[in-house]
Amino acid sequence: MIPLEDFFRPSDESAFQLSPDGQYISYLAPWHDRLNLCVRRVDGNDAPRRLTAETERSLAGYCWKGNDRLLFVKDTGGDENYQLYGVSPESGEPQAYTAFKGVRTQIIDSLDHVPDCVLIALNRRNPEVFDPYRLDLRTGELTLLCENPGNIQGWMTDHAGRLRAASAIVDGVNTQLLYRDTEDEPFRPVLTTNFRERVDFLLFTADNRKVYAATNRGRDKMALVLMDPATCKEEEVLFEHERYDVASISYSERRGKLLGVFCSGHKDPVRHYFDADEAALRARLEQHFGGRRFGMADVDKAEENYLFFVGGDRTRGSYYFYNIKEDRPHLIARLAPWLSEDELSAMEPFTYTTRDGLSIEAYLSRPQGGGENLPLVVIPHGGPWARDHWGFSSEVQFLCNRGYSVLQMNFRGSTGYGRQFLEASYKEWGGRMQDDVTDGVQYLISQGIANPSRIAIYGGSYGGYAALCGLCFTPELYCCGVDYCGVSNLFTFMQTIPPYWRPMLEMMYEQVGDPEQDHDRMAAVSPALHADRITKPLFIAQGANDPRVSKAESDQMVEALRGRGVQVEYMVKDDEGHGFANIENRLDFYRALEAFLAKHL
């Protein structure tokens, strides 16, 4: 048996990036159990240097700004009000740029071509909306570029860093694209659609006149098109897939050229290349990496030095440095060298059909040696408008190592499968979405894989809600459940969303339910209102500072159950938000999870 700590301990080095000139490698490394920012030279001619000294909470993310500065963000106790800081690789003295209490910072454009300036968005003036600012990194001066009228949700720049496009919500459920040719002009609406019909500007073309856009207008799947941003007229369909939405594109800033487009597949990604050189590079790397799954993590400005991440389902992965002229990858770091692939479990992709005929892509992971009639842990993903992918999961590997099989499924509403599949989830929280989970469990029972008397359901966020629904509405199926920061009451959930979600509230009413018009249906699928149906053991974990799912969601569930004498364990961490980030809290949770499942499953 592999020690629990080995699955969840942070990597000694992770989150690698290259400086624009390709001379330095940056990464995150634990210091006093918190991930801090470090740098070292690519040529190895100096010792690695730690640039930050965070002890309360790990950095939430970082990026290079030129060759002489790195930017990083952090929040307080998981409140997701991210603040922006900068640090020089030479001096190592952090500078605070947006250390405003209760204010969230978003980076619009790091302005790689403009020294000492970035474009950011802040909800400082109004907690519900984000205004764009130009930040002078030398002086810390903030210049308001324009005032958000109250409905703009996102801003977009061209390759010159000019603010040219925005996306907004109008009338609660309609989305609108706004555009201007120059920054001297006001934004003007160019397209208004219901939020179900999407047009997402991804990137301007090299001449800043057209845009590459992903859209499902007039089709089910998101396609990549060339579009005139002044009219939103499609000029050319560049790529579309019969089963999957377009997920991302790759682009060469140096050459000003679209390189490729990608979709998330069931196991392997769908890749299509527009550039012959990029396709040839991919072919060379496939020879180097011997058929293993890999992807580009970063590239320098000259596009000569690359970082590649190489992973799989039985390894946390490795990073490699690659110089295109030398054409030989160099291993930088293995993220979890203490875990042996030979001792870990494979993730098996499979499909099943729901009771109303939908095909669901799912993943089954079994303990080493496989077997049938095994205890099963069912893990519906969070979101719910997100998805599970094939690959490594510390959590899944830990459970398999303890003798459990694990089922994950992309129930209706999971992203990447087109508009029809997504909309099939609207107003189906606790309904057909939950049926999809149930049908997956029943399928594994029918195949003799799962022991019908030894099944647990566990999830975080929406997955926690699904775990509560499973114990409430199909209690005969599960012997216990675990709710990790999950919704318990759809009415109180709607009342306690973060302020910057409020402009989207009408949209949420169409997706989840209107508390007035859909009152009876929402009440019927709110587990806290049906706690009397829960008879099986339950474990709940919650962050006290959670901005998305209020602690009150868990409190009311625990109170209702304990009032009836139902066994419920409750773990609250006062320094956490939506999920536990600090390693001591994560280990506490997984130790409790291990003991809970050992006792009840």
Coordinates of C-alpha atoms in Angstrom, one line a residue:
M1 CA 0.0 0.0 0.0
I2 CA 1.4 3.4 -1.0
P3 CA 1.4 6.0 1.8
L4 CA -1.4 8.5 1.5
E5 CA 1.0 11.5 1.6
D6 CA 2.8 10.2 -1.5
F7 CA -0.4 10.8 -3.7
F8 CA -1.0 14.4 -2.5
R9 CA 2.3 15.9 -1.6
P10 CA 3.2 18.7 -4.0
S11 CA 5.8 18.3 -6.6
D12 CA 9.3 19.5 -5.7
E13 CA 9.0 21.7 -8.9
S14 CA 6.0 22.4 -11.1
A15 CA 4.3 24.9 -13.3
F16 CA 7.3 25.6 -15.5
Q17 CA 7.6 28.6 -17.8
L18 CA 10.3 30.1 -20.1
S19 CA 11.4 33.7 -20.0
P20 CA 10.7 35.4 -23.3
D21 CA 14.4 35.3 -24.3
G22 CA 14.6 31.6 -23.5
Q23 CA 17.4 32.1 -21.0
Y24 CA 15.5 31.3 -17.7
I25 CA 13.1 28.7 -16.5
S26 CA 10.6 29.7 -13.8
Y27 CA 8.6 27.3 -11.7
L28 CA 6.8 26.8 -8.4
A29 CA 8.4 25.0 -5.5
P30 CA 7.3 24.3 -1.9
W31 CA 8.7 26.5 0.8
H32 CA 7.2 26.2 4.3
D33 CA 4.5 24.0 2.6
R34 CA 3.4 26.8 0.3
L35 CA 4.2 27.0 -3.5
N36 CA 6.5 29.9 -4.1
L37 CA 8.1 31.3 -7.3
C38 CA 11.6 30.3 -8.3
V39 CA 13.9 30.8 -11.3
R40 CA 17.1 29.2 -12.7
R41 CA 19.1 29.7 -15.8
V42 CA 18.5 27.2 -18.7
D43 CA 22.3 26.7 -19.0
G44 CA 22.6 25.8 -15.4
N45 CA 25.3 28.4 -14.7
D46 CA 23.7 29.7 -11.5
A47 CA 21.9 28.2 -8.5
P48 CA 18.1 28.3 -8.5
R49 CA 16.6 31.3 -6.7
R50 CA 13.4 31.6 -4.7
L51 CA 11.7 35.0 -5.5
T52 CA 8.7 34.9 -3.1
A53 CA 8.3 34.0 0.6
E54 CA 4.6 33.2 1.0
T55 CA 3.8 31.2 4.1
E56 CA 0.0 31.6 4.4
R57 CA -1.2 30.4 1.0
S58 CA 0.4 29.2 -2.2
L59 CA 0.5 31.4 -5.2
A60 CA -2.5 31.1 -7.5
G61 CA -0.7 31.7 -10.7
Y62 CA 2.1 33.7 -12.4
C63 CA 3.5 34.8 -15.8
W64 CA 6.6 36.5 -17.3
K65 CA 6.4 40.2 -18.1
G66 CA 9.5 40.8 -20.3
N67 CA 12.7 39.2 -19.2
D68 CA 13.2 41.3 -16.0
R69 CA 9.9 40.8 -14.2
L70 CA 7.4 38.1 -13.2
L71 CA 3.8 38.8 -12.2
F72 CA 1.9 36.6 -9.8
V73 CA -1.5 36.5 -8.1
K74 CA -2.6 35.4 -4.7
D75 CA -5.8 35.5 -2.6
T76 CA -6.6 35.5 1.1
G77 CA -7.9 32.3 2.7
G78 CA -9.5 31.1 -0.5
D79 CA -11.8 34.2 -1.0
E80 CA -10.8 34.3 -4.7
N81 CA -10.2 38.1 -4.5
Y82 CA -6.9 37.7 -6.4
Q83 CA -4.3 40.5 -5.9
L84 CA -1.5 41.2 -8.4
Y85 CA 2.1 41.5 -7.5
G86 CA 5.4 41.7 -9.4
V87 CA 8.9 40.6 -8.7
S88 CA 12.3 40.9 -10.4
P89 CA 14.4 37.8 -11.0
E90 CA 17.4 39.9 -10.0
S91 CA 16.3 41.7 -6.9
G92 CA 13.7 39.3 -5.6
E93 CA 11.7 42.2 -4.0
P94 CA 8.0 41.7 -4.6
Q95 CA 5.9 44.8 -5.4
A96 CA 2.2 45.0 -4.7
Y97 CA 0.0 46.4 -7.5
T98 CA -3.6 45.7 -6.6
A99 CA -3.5 44.8 -2.9
F100 CA -7.1 46.1 -2.4
K101 CA -9.2 44.3 0.1
G102 CA -12.3 42.6 -1.3
V103 CA -11.3 43.4 -4.9
R104 CA -10.6 40.8 -7.6
T105 CA -8.0 41.3 -10.3
Q106 CA -8.1 39.9 -13.8
I107 CA -5.3 40.2 -16.4
I108 CA -6.8 41.2 -19.7
D109 CA -3.5 41.4 -21.7
S110 CA 0.1 41.2 -20.4
L111 CA 1.2 43.4 -23.3
D112 CA 4.3 41.4 -24.2
H113 CA 5.3 44.0 -26.8
V114 CA 4.9 47.0 -24.4
P115 CA 7.5 47.3 -21.6
D116 CA 6.3 48.0 -18.1
C117 CA 2.6 48.0 -18.8
V118 CA -0.3 45.5 -18.5
L119 CA -4.0 45.7 -19.0
I120 CA -6.1 44.5 -16.0
A121 CA -9.7 44.5 -14.9
L122 CA -10.8 45.3 -11.4
N123 CA -14.2 45.3 -9.6
R124 CA -13.0 48.1 -7.3
R125 CA -15.6 50.6 -8.2
N126 CA -18.5 48.1 -8.2
P127 CA -18.2 44.6 -6.8
E128 CA -20.5 43.3 -9.6
V129 CA -18.6 44.6 -12.7
F130 CA -14.9 44.8 -13.9
D131 CA -13.5 48.0 -15.3
P132 CA -10.4 47.9 -17.5
Y133 CA -7.2 49.7 -16.4
R134 CA -3.7 50.3 -17.8
L135 CA -1.2 49.5 -15.0
D136 CA 2.2 51.1 -15.1
L137 CA 4.5 48.5 -13.5
R138 CA 7.2 51.0 -12.7
T139 CA 5.1 53.5 -10.7
G140 CA 2.0 51.4 -9.9
E141 CA -0.2 54.0 -11.5
L142 CA -3.6 52.8 -12.6
T143 CA -5.4 54.5 -15.6
L144 CA -9.0 53.8 -16.1
L145 CA -9.5 53.0 -19.8
C146 CA -13.3 53.1 -19.8
E147 CA -16.1 52.6 -17.3
N148 CA -18.0 49.3 -17.5
P149 CA -21.7 50.2 -18.0
G150 CA -22.6 47.3 -15.8
N151 CA -23.1 44.4 -18.2
I152 CA -19.7 43.8 -19.8
Q153 CA -18.3 40.4 -18.8
G154 CA -15.0 40.3 -20.8
W155 CA -12.6 42.5 -22.7
M156 CA -10.4 41.7 -25.7
T157 CA -7.3 43.3 -27.2
D158 CA -5.7 43.1 -30.6
H159 CA -2.0 42.2 -31.2
A160 CA -1.0 45.8 -30.6
G161 CA -2.7 45.7 -27.1
R162 CA -5.5 48.0 -28.1
L163 CA -8.9 47.4 -26.4
R164 CA -11.0 46.5 -29.4
A165 CA -13.8 44.1 -28.4
A166 CA -16.0 43.2 -25.4
S167 CA -18.7 40.7 -24.5
A168 CA -21.8 41.7 -22.5
I169 CA -25.0 40.4 -21.1
V170 CA -28.2 42.3 -22.0
D171 CA -31.8 41.7 -20.8
G172 CA -30.4 39.0 -18.4
V173 CA -30.2 36.2 -20.9
N174 CA -29.0 37.7 -24.2
T175 CA -25.3 38.1 -24.9
Q176 CA -23.9 40.9 -27.0
L177 CA -20.6 41.4 -28.8
L178 CA -19.3 45.0 -28.9
Y179 CA -16.5 46.2 -31.2
R180 CA -14.6 49.3 -32.3
D181 CA -12.0 49.9 -35.0
T182 CA -9.8 52.2 -32.8
E183 CA -9.6 53.1 -29.2
D184 CA -10.8 56.7 -30.1
E185 CA -14.2 55.3 -31.0
P186 CA -16.9 54.1 -28.6
F187 CA -17.8 50.5 -28.5
R188 CA -20.8 49.6 -30.6
P189 CA -23.0 46.5 -30.5
V190 CA -22.4 44.2 -33.5
L191 CA -24.3 41.0 -32.5
T192 CA -26.9 40.1 -29.9
T193 CA -28.0 36.5 -29.4
N194 CA -29.5 34.4 -26.6
F195 CA -26.8 33.0 -24.4
R196 CA -27.4 29.6 -25.8
E197 CA -26.1 30.7 -29.2
R198 CA -22.4 31.5 -28.8
V199 CA -19.9 33.5 -30.7
D200 CA -16.5 33.7 -28.9
F201 CA -13.8 35.9 -30.4
L202 CA -10.5 34.0 -29.8
L203 CA -7.8 36.1 -31.4
F204 CA -7.3 38.8 -34.0
T205 CA -5.6 37.9 -37.3
A206 CA -2.1 39.2 -37.7
D207 CA -3.3 42.4 -39.5
N208 CA -5.8 43.1 -36.6
R209 CA -8.7 43.3 -39.1
K210 CA -10.4 39.9 -38.8
V211 CA -10.8 37.5 -35.9
Y212 CA -10.6 33.8 -35.3
A213 CA -13.9 32.9 -33.6
A214 CA -15.5 29.8 -32.1
T215 CA -19.2 29.6 -32.7
N216 CA -22.3 27.3 -32.7
R217 CA -24.5 29.7 -34.6
G218 CA -26.6 27.6 -37.0
R219 CA -24.9 24.4 -35.9
D220 CA -24.6 22.1 -32.8
K221 CA -20.9 22.0 -32.3
M222 CA -18.6 24.9 -31.7
A223 CA -16.7 25.5 -35.0
L224 CA -13.6 27.6 -35.7
V225 CA -14.3 30.3 -38.3
L226 CA -12.7 33.4 -39.7
M227 CA -15.0 36.3 -38.9
D228 CA -15.4 40.0 -39.6
P229 CA -15.6 41.5 -36.1
A230 CA -17.4 44.6 -37.4
T231 CA -20.4 42.6 -38.6
C232 CA -19.9 39.1 -37.1
K233 CA -20.2 37.7 -40.6
E234 CA -18.6 34.3 -41.1
E235 CA -16.1 34.5 -43.9
E236 CA -14.7 31.0 -43.8
V237 CA -15.2 27.8 -41.8
L238 CA -11.7 26.7 -40.8
F239 CA -12.5 23.6 -38.8
E240 CA -15.4 21.7 -37.3
H241 CA -15.8 18.2 -35.8
E242 CA -18.8 16.0 -35.9
R243 CA -18.7 15.0 -32.2
Y244 CA -16.7 17.6 -30.3
D245 CA -16.6 21.4 -29.8
V246 CA -13.5 23.3 -30.7
A247 CA -11.6 23.8 -27.5
S248 CA -8.5 25.9 -28.3
I249 CA -6.2 27.1 -31.0
S250 CA -2.4 27.6 -31.3
Y251 CA -0.9 30.7 -32.9
S252 CA 2.6 31.9 -33.7
E253 CA 3.1 35.5 -32.7
R254 CA 6.5 35.6 -34.4
R255 CA 5.1 34.5 -37.8
G256 CA 1.6 35.9 -37.3
K257 CA 0.1 32.6 -38.3
L258 CA -2.6 30.3 -37.1
L259 CA -0.9 26.9 -36.4
G260 CA -3.6 24.5 -35.2
V261 CA -6.9 23.8 -33.6
F262 CA -7.8 21.2 -30.9
C263 CA -10.8 19.4 -29.4
S264 CA -11.0 17.4 -26.2
G265 CA -11.7 13.8 -27.2
H266 CA -12.7 10.8 -25.1
K267 CA -9.1 9.8 -24.6
D268 CA -6.8 11.4 -27.1
P269 CA -7.2 15.1 -28.1
V270 CA -8.4 15.8 -31.7
R271 CA -5.7 17.8 -33.4
H272 CA -5.7 19.6 -36.8
Y273 CA -2.8 21.6 -38.1
F274 CA -2.9 24.5 -40.6
D275 CA 0.9 24.8 -40.7
A276 CA 3.1 22.2 -42.3
D277 CA 6.1 23.1 -40.1
E278 CA 4.1 22.7 -36.9
A279 CA 2.8 19.3 -38.1
A280 CA 6.3 18.2 -38.8
L281 CA 7.5 19.4 -35.4
R282 CA 4.7 17.3 -33.8
A283 CA 5.8 14.3 -35.8
R284 CA 9.4 14.6 -34.7
L285 CA 8.4 15.0 -31.1
E286 CA 6.2 11.9 -31.3
Q287 CA 9.3 10.0 -32.2
H288 CA 11.2 11.4 -29.3
F289 CA 8.5 10.7 -26.8
G290 CA 7.7 7.2 -27.9
G291 CA 3.9 7.5 -28.3
R292 CA 3.4 9.1 -24.8
R293 CA 0.9 11.9 -24.4
F294 CA 2.5 15.3 -24.6
G295 CA 1.7 18.9 -25.2
M296 CA 3.5 22.2 -25.4
A297 CA 3.7 24.0 -22.1
D298 CA 5.6 27.2 -23.2
V299 CA 7.8 28.6 -26.0
D300 CA 10.2 31.6 -26.0
K301 CA 9.6 34.7 -28.2
A302 CA 12.0 33.4 -30.9
E303 CA 10.2 30.1 -31.0
E304 CA 13.4 28.2 -30.7
N305 CA 13.2 26.9 -27.1
Y306 CA 10.2 25.0 -25.9
L307 CA 8.9 23.4 -22.7
F308 CA 6.8 20.2 -23.2
F309 CA 4.7 18.4 -20.6
V310 CA 4.6 14.6 -21.0
G311 CA 2.0 12.7 -19.1
G312 CA -0.5 9.8 -19.0
D313 CA -3.0 8.1 -16.8
R314 CA -0.4 6.5 -14.5
T315 CA 2.0 9.3 -14.0
R316 CA 1.8 12.9 -12.7
G317 CA 4.0 13.7 -15.6
S318 CA 7.4 15.3 -16.5
Y319 CA 8.7 18.5 -18.1
Y320 CA 11.2 18.6 -20.9
F321 CA 13.3 21.4 -22.4
Y322 CA 13.6 21.3 -26.2
N323 CA 15.7 23.4 -28.6
I324 CA 14.4 23.2 -32.1
K325 CA 17.8 23.3 -33.7
E326 CA 19.3 20.7 -31.4
D327 CA 16.2 18.5 -31.7
R328 CA 16.8 16.6 -28.5
P329 CA 14.5 16.9 -25.5
H330 CA 16.1 17.3 -22.0
L331 CA 14.3 16.1 -18.9
I332 CA 13.8 19.0 -16.5
A333 CA 11.8 17.4 -13.8
R334 CA 9.5 14.4 -12.9
L335 CA 6.6 15.7 -11.0
A336 CA 6.2 12.7 -8.7
P337 CA 9.3 10.4 -9.1
W338 CA 8.3 8.7 -5.8
L339 CA 5.3 7.1 -7.6
S340 CA 6.0 4.1 -9.8
E341 CA 3.8 3.7 -12.8
D342 CA 3.9 -0.1 -12.3
E343 CA 2.0 0.3 -9.0
L344 CA -0.7 2.6 -10.4
S345 CA -4.0 1.9 -12.2
A346 CA -5.0 2.5 -15.8
M347 CA -8.0 4.7 -16.6
E348 CA -10.3 2.9 -19.0
P349 CA -12.5 5.0 -21.4
F350 CA -15.9 3.5 -22.1
T351 CA -19.4 4.6 -23.0
Y352 CA -22.9 3.8 -21.8
T353 CA -26.4 4.8 -22.9
T354 CA -28.8 6.6 -20.6
R355 CA -32.4 5.6 -20.1
D356 CA -33.5 8.3 -22.6
G357 CA -30.9 7.4 -25.2
L358 CA -27.9 9.7 -24.7
S359 CA -24.4 8.3 -25.2
I360 CA -22.2 9.2 -22.2
E361 CA -18.4 9.1 -22.3
A362 CA -17.0 7.8 -19.0
Y363 CA -13.9 6.5 -17.3
L364 CA -13.3 3.4 -15.1
S365 CA -10.3 3.0 -13.0
R366 CA -9.8 -0.3 -11.1
P367 CA -7.3 -1.5 -8.5
Q368 CA -4.1 -3.1 -9.7
G369 CA -5.0 -6.5 -11.0
G370 CA -8.5 -5.5 -12.1
G371 CA -11.3 -7.8 -11.0
E372 CA -15.0 -7.8 -10.8
N373 CA -17.7 -7.3 -8.1
L374 CA -15.5 -4.6 -6.5
P375 CA -16.4 -1.8 -4.2
L376 CA -17.0 1.4 -6.3
V377 CA -16.6 5.1 -5.6
V378 CA -18.6 7.2 -8.0
I379 CA -17.2 10.7 -8.6
P380 CA -19.4 13.1 -10.6
H381 CA -17.4 16.2 -11.6
G382 CA -18.0 19.7 -10.5
G383 CA -19.1 22.7 -12.6
P384 CA -21.4 21.2 -13.7
W385 CA -20.6 22.9 -17.0
A386 CA -17.1 21.4 -17.1
R387 CA -15.9 17.9 -17.9
D388 CA -13.6 15.0 -16.9
H389 CA -10.6 14.1 -19.0
W390 CA -8.5 10.9 -19.5
G391 CA -5.3 11.3 -17.5
F392 CA -3.7 11.2 -14.1
S393 CA -5.6 11.9 -11.0
S394 CA -4.0 11.7 -7.5
E395 CA -7.4 11.2 -6.0
V396 CA -8.4 8.4 -8.4
Q397 CA -5.0 6.6 -7.9
F398 CA -5.3 6.9 -4.1
L399 CA -8.7 5.3 -4.1
C400 CA -7.7 2.5 -6.5
N401 CA -4.6 1.8 -4.3
R402 CA -7.0 1.4 -1.4
G403 CA -9.0 -1.3 -3.3
Y404 CA -11.8 0.7 -4.8
S405 CA -12.8 1.0 -8.4
V406 CA -13.6 4.6 -9.5
L407 CA -16.3 5.7 -12.0
Q408 CA -16.2 9.2 -13.6
M409 CA -18.7 10.3 -16.2
N410 CA -19.4 13.2 -18.5
F411 CA -23.1 13.5 -17.7
R412 CA -25.3 15.7 -19.9
G413 CA -24.2 19.3 -19.5
S414 CA -20.6 18.4 -19.6
T415 CA -18.8 20.7 -21.9
G416 CA -17.2 19.9 -25.3
Y417 CA -20.1 17.8 -26.7
G418 CA -22.1 20.5 -28.4
R419 CA -25.1 22.7 -27.8
Q420 CA -27.8 20.0 -27.7
F421 CA -25.9 17.9 -25.1
L422 CA -25.3 21.1 -23.0
E423 CA -28.9 22.3 -23.1
A424 CA -30.2 18.9 -22.1
S425 CA -28.9 19.8 -18.6
Y426 CA -30.8 23.0 -18.2
K427 CA -33.2 22.9 -15.3
E428 CA -32.2 19.2 -14.8
W429 CA -30.1 19.6 -11.6
G430 CA -31.1 16.6 -9.6
G431 CA -33.2 15.3 -12.5
R432 CA -31.9 13.8 -15.7
M433 CA -28.4 14.9 -14.9
Q434 CA -28.6 12.7 -11.8
D435 CA -30.2 10.0 -13.8
D436 CA -27.1 9.9 -16.0
V437 CA -25.0 9.3 -12.9
T438 CA -27.4 6.6 -11.7
D439 CA -27.4 4.9 -15.2
G440 CA -23.6 4.7 -15.2
V441 CA -23.6 3.0 -11.8
Q442 CA -26.4 0.6 -13.0
Y443 CA -24.3 -0.2 -16.1
L444 CA -21.3 -1.2 -14.0
I445 CA -23.5 -3.4 -11.8
S446 CA -25.0 -5.1 -14.9
Q447 CA -21.5 -5.8 -16.2
G448 CA -20.5 -7.4 -12.9
I449 CA -17.9 -4.8 -12.3
A450 CA -19.4 -3.1 -9.3
N451 CA -20.6 -4.8 -6.1
P452 CA -24.2 -3.5 -5.7
S453 CA -24.0 -3.5 -2.0
R454 CA -20.7 -1.6 -1.8
I455 CA -21.0 1.7 -3.7
A456 CA -20.2 5.2 -2.4
I457 CA -20.8 8.5 -4.1
Y458 CA -18.4 11.4 -3.7
G459 CA -17.9 14.8 -5.3
G460 CA -16.9 18.5 -5.0
S461 CA -19.0 21.6 -5.8
Y462 CA -21.7 20.4 -8.2
G463 CA -20.3 16.9 -7.6
G464 CA -21.0 17.4 -3.9
Y465 CA -24.6 18.3 -4.8
A466 CA -24.8 15.1 -6.9
A467 CA -23.6 13.1 -3.9
L468 CA -26.3 14.6 -1.7
C469 CA -28.9 13.9 -4.4
G470 CA -27.7 10.3 -4.7
L471 CA -28.2 9.7 -1.0
C472 CA -31.6 11.5 -1.0
F473 CA -33.2 10.3 -4.2
T474 CA -31.6 6.9 -4.9
P475 CA -30.7 5.8 -1.3
E476 CA -30.9 2.1 -2.2
L477 CA -27.9 2.5 -4.6
Y478 CA -25.3 3.9 -2.1
C479 CA -24.0 2.8 1.2
C480 CA -22.4 6.2 2.0
G481 CA -21.6 9.5 0.5
V482 CA -19.1 12.4 0.7
D483 CA -20.0 16.0 -0.1
Y484 CA -17.0 18.4 -0.6
C485 CA -18.2 22.0 -0.7
G486 CA -21.4 21.1 -2.5
V487 CA -24.7 22.9 -3.0
S488 CA -27.5 21.6 -0.8
N489 CA -30.4 24.1 -1.3
L490 CA -30.9 25.6 -4.8
F491 CA -32.8 28.6 -3.3
T492 CA -30.1 29.7 -0.8
F493 CA -27.4 28.9 -3.4
M494 CA -28.9 31.5 -5.7
Q495 CA -29.0 34.1 -2.9
T496 CA -25.4 33.8 -1.9
I497 CA -23.5 33.8 -5.3
P498 CA -20.5 36.1 -5.6
P499 CA -21.4 39.7 -6.6
Y500 CA -19.7 39.4 -10.0
W501 CA -22.1 36.5 -10.8
R502 CA -25.2 38.7 -10.3
P503 CA -25.3 40.1 -13.8
M504 CA -25.7 36.5 -14.9
L505 CA -28.5 35.6 -12.5
E506 CA -31.3 35.6 -15.1
M507 CA -29.1 33.3 -17.2
M508 CA -28.7 31.0 -14.2
Y509 CA -32.5 31.0 -13.8
E510 CA -32.7 29.4 -17.3
Q511 CA -29.9 27.0 -16.6
V512 CA -30.7 25.9 -13.0
G513 CA -34.2 27.2 -12.3
D514 CA -36.2 30.4 -11.5
P515 CA -36.9 30.4 -7.7
E516 CA -40.5 31.7 -8.4
Q517 CA -41.5 30.0 -11.6
D518 CA -39.7 26.8 -11.0
H519 CA -40.2 26.8 -7.2
D520 CA -41.7 23.3 -6.9
R521 CA -39.2 21.6 -9.1
M522 CA -36.2 23.4 -7.3
A523 CA -37.7 22.4 -3.9
A524 CA -38.0 18.8 -5.1
V525 CA -34.3 18.6 -6.0
S526 CA -32.8 20.5 -3.0
P527 CA -31.3 17.8 -0.7
A528 CA -31.4 20.1 2.4
L529 CA -35.2 20.2 2.1
H530 CA -35.3 16.4 2.0
A531 CA -32.8 15.5 4.6
D532 CA -35.3 13.1 6.1
R533 CA -34.7 10.8 3.1
I534 CA -31.0 10.4 4.0
T535 CA -30.3 7.3 6.1
K536 CA -26.8 6.4 5.0
P537 CA -23.6 7.8 6.6
L538 CA -22.4 11.1 5.2
F539 CA -19.2 13.1 5.4
I540 CA -19.2 16.8 4.5
A541 CA -16.2 19.1 4.1
Q542 CA -16.4 22.8 3.6
G543 CA -14.1 25.9 3.4
A544 CA -15.3 28.8 5.6
N545 CA -14.4 31.4 3.1
D546 CA -16.0 29.8 0.0
P547 CA -17.3 32.6 -2.3
R548 CA -19.1 30.2 -4.6
V549 CA -20.9 27.8 -2.4
S550 CA -21.5 29.4 1.0
K551 CA -20.7 27.6 4.2
A552 CA -24.4 27.9 5.0
E553 CA -25.1 25.3 2.3
S554 CA -23.2 22.7 4.4
D555 CA -24.4 24.1 7.8
Q556 CA -28.1 23.6 7.0
M557 CA -27.5 20.1 5.8
V558 CA -25.6 19.1 8.8
E559 CA -28.1 20.7 11.2
A560 CA -31.0 18.9 9.5
L561 CA -29.3 15.5 9.6
R562 CA -28.0 15.7 13.2
G563 CA -31.4 16.8 14.3
R564 CA -32.7 13.5 13.2
G565 CA -29.8 11.5 14.6
V566 CA -28.3 10.6 11.2
Q567 CA -24.5 10.0 11.3
V568 CA -22.7 12.9 9.6
E569 CA -19.1 13.9 9.9
Y570 CA -18.4 17.6 9.3
M571 CA -15.0 19.1 8.5
V572 CA -14.7 22.9 8.3
K573 CA -11.4 24.7 7.5
D574 CA -11.4 28.4 8.5
D575 CA -8.5 29.3 6.1
E576 CA -10.0 27.7 2.9
G577 CA -12.5 28.6 0.2
H578 CA -14.0 26.5 -2.6
G579 CA -11.9 23.4 -2.0
F580 CA -8.8 23.0 0.2
A581 CA -5.6 24.3 -1.2
N582 CA -3.2 24.2 1.8
I583 CA -1.4 20.9 2.0
E584 CA -2.1 20.3 5.7
N585 CA -5.9 20.7 5.1
R586 CA -5.8 18.5 2.0
L587 CA -4.1 15.7 4.0
D588 CA -6.6 16.1 6.8
F589 CA -9.4 15.7 4.4
Y590 CA -8.0 12.7 2.6
R591 CA -7.1 10.9 5.9
A592 CA -10.7 11.5 7.0
L593 CA -12.0 10.3 3.6
E594 CA -9.9 7.1 3.8
A595 CA -11.1 6.3 7.3
F596 CA -14.8 7.1 6.3
L597 CA -14.7 4.8 3.3
A598 CA -12.8 2.0 5.2
K599 CA -15.6 2.1 7.8
H600 CA -18.7 2.3 5.6
L601 CA -17.6 1.0 2.1

